[in-house]
XYZ file of C-alpha atoms in Angstrom:
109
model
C 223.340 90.105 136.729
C 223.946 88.220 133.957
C 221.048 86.884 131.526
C 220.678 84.626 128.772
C 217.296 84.654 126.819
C 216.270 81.963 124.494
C 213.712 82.572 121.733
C 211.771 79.559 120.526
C 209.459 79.508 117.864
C 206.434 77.852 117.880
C 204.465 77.156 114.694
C 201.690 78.997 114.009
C 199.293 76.513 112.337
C 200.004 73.592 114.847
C 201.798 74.821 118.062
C 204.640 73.039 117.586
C 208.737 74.034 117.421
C 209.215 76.233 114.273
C 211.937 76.165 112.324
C 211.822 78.950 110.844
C 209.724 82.755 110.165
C 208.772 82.919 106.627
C 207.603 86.507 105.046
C 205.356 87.225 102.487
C 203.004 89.609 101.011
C 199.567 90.316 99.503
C 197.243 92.890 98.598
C 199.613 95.637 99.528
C 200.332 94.185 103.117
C 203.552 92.530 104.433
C 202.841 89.151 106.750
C 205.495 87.004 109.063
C 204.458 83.434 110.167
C 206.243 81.026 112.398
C 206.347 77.550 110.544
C 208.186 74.172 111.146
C 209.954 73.170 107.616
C 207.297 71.248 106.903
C 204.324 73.764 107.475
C 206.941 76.373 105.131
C 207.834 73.992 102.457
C 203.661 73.722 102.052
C 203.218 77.243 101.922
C 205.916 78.013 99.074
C 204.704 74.539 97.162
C 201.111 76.239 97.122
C 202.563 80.219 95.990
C 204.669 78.283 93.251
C 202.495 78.681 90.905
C 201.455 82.360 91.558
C 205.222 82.946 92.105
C 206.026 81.311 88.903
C 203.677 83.692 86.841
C 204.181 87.212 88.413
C 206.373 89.442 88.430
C 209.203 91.062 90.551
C 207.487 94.518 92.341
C 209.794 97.416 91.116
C 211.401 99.231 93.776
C 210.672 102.910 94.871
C 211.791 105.652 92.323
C 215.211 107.373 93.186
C 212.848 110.170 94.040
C 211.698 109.039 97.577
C 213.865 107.274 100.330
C 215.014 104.331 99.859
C 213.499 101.056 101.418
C 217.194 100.863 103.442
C 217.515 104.433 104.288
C 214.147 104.784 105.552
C 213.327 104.107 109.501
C 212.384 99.888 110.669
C 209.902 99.218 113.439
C 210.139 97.817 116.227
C 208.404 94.203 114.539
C 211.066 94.632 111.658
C 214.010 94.523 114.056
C 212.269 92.149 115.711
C 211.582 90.212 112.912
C 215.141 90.731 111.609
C 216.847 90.064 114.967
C 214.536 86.062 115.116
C 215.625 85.526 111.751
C 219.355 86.526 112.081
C 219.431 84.080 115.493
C 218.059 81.087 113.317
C 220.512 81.765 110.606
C 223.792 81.950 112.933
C 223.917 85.051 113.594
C 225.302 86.705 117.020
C 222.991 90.165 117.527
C 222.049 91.888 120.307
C 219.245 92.129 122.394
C 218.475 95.544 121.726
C 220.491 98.562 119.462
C 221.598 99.240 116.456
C 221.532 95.832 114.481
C 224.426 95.251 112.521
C 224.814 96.010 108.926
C 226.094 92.591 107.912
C 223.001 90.762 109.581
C 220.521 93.966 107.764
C 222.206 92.855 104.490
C 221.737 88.963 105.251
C 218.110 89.483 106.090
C 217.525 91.995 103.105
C 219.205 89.290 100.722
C 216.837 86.000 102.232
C 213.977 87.831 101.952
C-alpha cells in the first residue's frame, strides 16, 4: 500500500504555517527553528549586527575528520531531508540522502 506523507511546518513562535527551518548557533550549540518568512526575516534583521562584526568559525584541522566525512544524526537528516522538501528537492523517506541535496543543504547553511 501506497503512501504519501506531507510535512507541514508550523512556526514556532506563533503556531502558524512556516515557511521555512532556519539554523543557527551560539555558545558552542547548534539550534533549528520553524519560522514563517516573516518570523525569519526578524530573526536575521536582529543577528545583523552581530553577524556583521564576527567572524567566520574556522573549520576542523586536516588532522581530525572532516565535518562531511563524519557520521549525521538522525535530527540532521531530518533536518536536511525538511529543508531539501522546501527547497524542491525529491528525497526519500528514509536512506541514504543524496549527495546533491547534502551539498545543497551544506551550501544554504
Amino acid at each position: 500500500m501506497a503512501q504519501k506523507v506531507n510535512i507541514v511546518l508550523i512556526d514556532d513562535i506563533d503556531e502558524s504555517e512556516a515557511d521555512e527551518t532556519v539554523s543557527f548557533g551560539l555558545d558552542g550549540k547548534e539550534y533549528l527553528i520553524d519560522l514563517t518568512a516573516e518570523h525569519a526575516g526578524q530573526l536575521r534583521d536582529a543577528l545583523a549586527p552581530y553577524v556583521g562584526h564576527a567572524r567566520p568559525a574556522g573549520r576542523r584541522s586536516a588532522t581530525r575528520k572532516s565535518a562531511a566525512a563524519a557520521p549525521r544524526s538522525s535530527s540532521d537528516a531530518t533536518a536536511i531531508r525538511e529543508w531539501a522538501r522546501g527547497n524542491g528537492f525529491d528525497v526519500p523517506e528514509r536512506g541514504r540522502l543524496p549527495k546533491e541535496v547534502k551539498e545543497a543543504y551544506e551550501s544554504a547553511h
